[in-house]
Short mmCIF file of C-alpha atoms in Angstrom, two decimals:
data_model
loop_
_atom_site.label_atom_id
_atom_site.label_comp_id
_atom_site.label_asym_id
_atom_site.label_seq_id
_atom_site.Cartn_x
_atom_site.Cartn_y
_atom_site.Cartn_z
CA MET I 27 40.01 207.10 112.43
CA LYS I 28 36.66 205.41 112.83
CA ASN I 29 34.89 208.78 112.60
CA GLN I 30 36.74 209.57 109.37
CA TRP I 31 35.56 206.32 107.81
CA VAL I 32 32.01 207.01 108.89
CA ALA I 33 32.18 210.49 107.36
CA LEU I 34 33.55 209.07 104.08
CA ILE I 35 30.80 206.46 103.89
CA LEU I 36 28.15 209.13 104.47
CA ILE I 37 29.59 211.26 101.66
CA VAL I 38 29.53 208.31 99.23
CA ILE I 39 25.95 207.47 100.20
CA THR I 40 24.90 211.10 99.75
CA LEU I 41 26.48 211.33 96.30
CA LYS I 42 24.76 208.14 95.22
CA ALA I 43 21.44 209.27 96.61
CA PHE I 44 21.40 212.64 94.91
CA GLY I 45 23.49 211.71 91.91
CA GLN I 46 25.79 213.92 89.91
CA ASP I 47 25.56 214.62 86.21
CA LYS I 48 28.59 213.51 84.25
CA ILE I 49 30.34 216.41 82.52
CA VAL I 50 30.40 216.06 78.74
CA GLY I 51 30.46 218.28 75.69
CA GLY I 52 33.19 220.74 76.62
CA PRO I 53 32.71 224.48 77.26
CA CYS I 54 29.26 225.81 76.44
CA GLU I 55 28.53 229.47 77.09
CA GLY I 56 24.86 229.99 77.83
CA CYS I 57 23.92 226.31 77.95
CA GLU I 58 22.81 226.79 81.55
CA ALA I 59 19.86 228.75 80.14
CA ILE I 60 18.16 225.40 79.69
CA HIS I 61 17.50 225.45 83.44
CA GLU I 62 15.49 228.68 83.16
CA SER I 63 12.43 226.85 81.89
CA PRO I 64 9.30 228.36 83.46
CA VAL I 65 7.81 224.86 83.51
CA PRO I 66 9.42 221.97 85.43
CA PHE I 67 11.25 219.61 83.08
CA SER I 68 8.95 216.73 84.02
CA LYS I 69 5.90 218.69 82.84
CA LEU I 70 7.25 219.98 79.53
CA ASP I 71 5.45 218.90 76.38
CA SER I 72 7.04 217.40 73.27
CA PHE I 73 5.37 220.12 71.19
CA LEU I 74 6.43 223.76 71.38
CA LYS I 75 4.85 226.76 69.72
CA MET I 76 7.35 229.58 69.84
CA PRO I 77 6.30 233.12 70.80
CA ALA I 78 4.92 235.01 67.83
CA ALA I 79 7.12 237.38 65.88
CA SER I 80 5.99 239.96 63.33
CA ARG I 81 5.77 237.85 60.18
CA GLU I 82 2.90 239.36 58.21
CA GLY I 83 2.21 237.23 55.15
CA LYS I 84 5.02 234.76 55.80
CA LYS I 85 4.73 231.03 56.33
CA PRO I 86 5.70 229.46 59.66
CA LEU I 87 8.19 226.63 60.08
CA ASP I 88 7.07 223.24 61.36
CA ILE I 89 10.12 221.27 62.50
CA ASN I 90 9.87 217.79 63.93
CA GLY I 91 12.11 214.86 64.59
CA ILE I 92 13.17 212.01 66.82
CA VAL I 93 15.96 211.96 69.38
CA TYR I 94 17.85 208.66 69.42
CA LYS I 95 20.17 207.22 72.02
CA ALA I 96 23.84 206.74 71.23
CA ASP I 97 23.16 203.41 69.48
CA GLY I 98 21.43 205.41 66.74
CA LYS I 99 18.22 203.36 66.76
CA THR I 100 16.65 203.45 70.24
CA PRO I 101 14.30 206.43 70.79
CA ALA I 102 15.30 208.59 73.76
CA PRO I 103 12.38 209.75 75.93
CA GLY I 104 12.62 212.50 78.52
CA VAL I 105 15.33 214.52 76.75
CA ILE I 106 15.08 218.30 77.20
CA LEU I 107 15.67 220.57 74.20
CA TYR I 108 16.12 224.32 74.57
CA ILE I 109 16.04 226.48 71.45
CA TYR I 110 16.30 230.19 70.66
CA HIS I 111 16.82 232.29 67.54
CA THR I 112 16.78 235.74 66.00
CA ASP I 113 13.77 237.57 64.56
CA GLU I 114 13.23 238.76 60.99
CA THR I 115 15.82 241.53 61.48
CA GLY I 116 18.58 239.23 62.67
CA HIS I 117 18.38 240.40 66.29
CA TYR I 118 17.43 238.55 69.47
CA PRO I 119 14.31 240.57 70.35
CA LYS I 120 13.68 241.72 73.91
CA LYS I 121 10.59 242.98 75.70
CA GLY I 122 12.60 244.69 78.43
CA ASN I 123 11.60 242.46 81.34
CA GLU I 124 13.93 239.56 80.56
CA THR I 125 15.96 237.94 83.31
CA GLY I 126 18.91 235.57 83.29
CA TRP I 127 20.01 234.44 79.85
CA GLY I 128 16.83 235.90 78.41
CA LYS I 129 18.67 239.22 78.41
CA ARG I 130 20.88 237.84 75.65
CA HIS I 131 18.74 235.16 74.04
CA GLY I 132 15.61 237.30 73.85
CA TYR I 133 12.05 236.03 74.02
CA LEU I 134 12.09 233.85 70.91
CA ARG I 135 13.06 230.82 72.94
CA GLY I 136 11.43 227.73 74.38
CA TRP I 137 11.74 224.26 75.88
CA MET I 138 10.56 220.76 74.90
CA ARG I 139 10.77 217.26 76.38
CA THR I 140 10.80 214.26 74.06
CA ASN I 141 7.86 211.87 74.47
CA GLU I 142 8.05 208.12 75.00
CA LYS I 143 8.87 207.67 71.28
CA GLY I 144 11.69 210.22 71.42
CA GLU I 145 9.66 212.65 69.33
CA TYR I 146 9.72 216.44 69.45
CA LYS I 147 8.17 219.20 67.39
CA PHE I 148 8.21 222.97 67.31
CA VAL I 149 6.55 225.64 65.22
CA THR I 150 8.24 228.99 64.73
CA TRP I 151 9.26 231.47 62.05
CA ARG I 152 12.37 231.37 59.94
CA PRO I 153 15.05 233.48 61.60
CA ALA I 154 17.19 235.97 59.72
CA PRO I 155 21.00 236.01 59.74
CA TYR I 156 22.82 238.57 61.86
CA PRO I 157 22.72 242.07 60.33
CA ASP I 158 26.39 241.83 59.30
CA HIS I 159 25.69 238.51 57.54
CA SER I 160 28.66 236.96 59.33
CA GLU I 161 26.79 233.69 59.90
CA PRO I 162 23.99 231.78 58.18
CA ALA I 163 20.56 232.03 59.76
CA HIS I 164 20.27 229.48 62.55
CA VAL I 165 18.39 228.18 65.56
CA HIS I 166 20.51 227.45 68.63
CA VAL I 167 19.80 224.22 70.47
CA THR I 168 20.94 222.84 73.82
CA VAL I 169 20.32 219.29 75.03
CA LYS I 170 19.89 217.94 78.56
CA GLU I 171 19.54 214.20 78.93
CA PRO I 172 19.18 212.21 82.15
CA GLY I 173 22.45 211.68 84.01
CA LEU I 174 24.50 214.15 81.97
CA ASN I 175 25.05 217.88 82.05
CA GLU I 176 23.57 220.09 79.35
CA TYR I 177 25.54 220.49 76.12
CA TYR I 178 25.10 222.08 72.70
CA ILE I 179 24.63 220.32 69.40
CA ASP I 180 24.88 221.68 65.87
CA GLU I 181 22.48 224.53 65.20
CA TYR I 182 19.47 224.15 62.95
CA LEU I 183 20.57 225.59 59.59
CA PHE I 184 18.84 225.97 56.23
CA ASP I 185 20.10 224.14 53.17
CA ASP I 186 18.96 226.92 50.81
CA ASP I 187 20.71 229.68 52.74
CA PRO I 188 23.32 231.33 50.47
CA LEU I 189 25.38 232.15 53.55
CA LEU I 190 25.76 228.43 54.25
CA THR I 191 28.72 228.10 51.94
CA SER I 192 30.72 224.98 51.17
CA GLU I 193 33.46 226.26 53.47
CA LYS I 194 31.05 226.69 56.38
CA ARG I 195 29.49 223.28 55.75
CA GLN I 196 32.91 221.65 55.94
CA LYS I 197 33.57 223.28 59.32
CA LEU I 198 30.39 221.94 60.93
CA GLU I 199 31.09 219.54 63.80
CA ASN I 200 27.91 217.48 63.29
CA ARG I 201 27.37 217.35 67.03
CA GLY I 202 24.24 215.29 67.49
CA GLY I 203 24.16 214.72 63.74
CA SER I 204 23.56 217.15 60.91
CA GLY I 205 21.41 220.17 61.68
CA ILE I 206 20.92 221.26 58.06
CA LEU I 207 17.22 221.44 57.25
CA LYS I 208 15.73 220.88 53.81
CA LEU I 209 12.46 222.78 53.86
CA LYS I 210 9.37 221.48 52.10
CA ASP I 211 6.63 223.93 51.14
CA VAL I 212 3.31 222.25 52.00
CA GLY I 213 1.17 225.28 51.20
CA THR I 214 0.36 226.77 54.57
CA MET I 215 3.83 226.32 56.07
CA PHE I 216 7.33 224.99 55.56
CA LYS I 217 8.10 221.60 57.07
CA ALA I 218 11.40 219.94 57.89
CA GLU I 219 12.74 217.04 59.93
CA ARG I 220 15.87 216.64 62.01
CA LEU I 221 16.95 213.45 63.69
CA ILE I 222 19.19 213.93 66.73
CA TYR I 223 21.71 211.31 67.86
CA LEU I 224 22.77 211.68 71.47
CA GLY I 225 26.49 211.55 72.04
CA LYS I 226 27.45 211.80 68.37
CA ASN I 227 30.67 213.85 68.17
CA ILE I 228 30.19 214.97 71.80
CA PRO I 229 33.49 215.08 73.75
CA ASN I 230 33.75 212.81 76.83
CA TYR I 231 30.42 211.13 76.11
CA PRO I 232 30.27 207.84 78.06
CA ALA I 233 30.37 204.75 75.86
CA ASN I 234 27.77 202.89 77.90
CA HIS I 235 25.22 205.71 78.31
#
């Protein structure tokens, strides 16, 4: 009996020492791709320049924002964001040497880590909708914050996209807050801002996180 108690105590100590991420957000196919970052999370930058796509004569997108904690006002540093999107043909482009989830997400993907002010920024090109026009053009985004498992939030969408109909807008879950971008033409590029609120409309999110 004494040995059993000793074993139980050791298990508890081990779990506390290594920690376990709390499971939130529900099912999320492909969210584990966030762990395929070629750079350790601790060394990721808050600025990401996405791999170049063939966009002759087109203006890039400059998207920035702040990630806030669940209280909606405290900046959240050290949060990992993983994004990926289609190219100008509506496909996830491949080079042929992709591994893991890169085989599905393609090479137009990247990782960021919010700075001490909760800020992030990425520069990319506007994606096209799928060839069948079944969905509006979008940028997928997965979040990984300290102490919790990775989960998805609403995609980055474009307010001027004719495929983003009233019906589709009404069906958005607003996970992490609205992802609809209003682009501003500043001459050399299009700029937009998105604020992200951790835990907003995320199932099983702990109240005290």
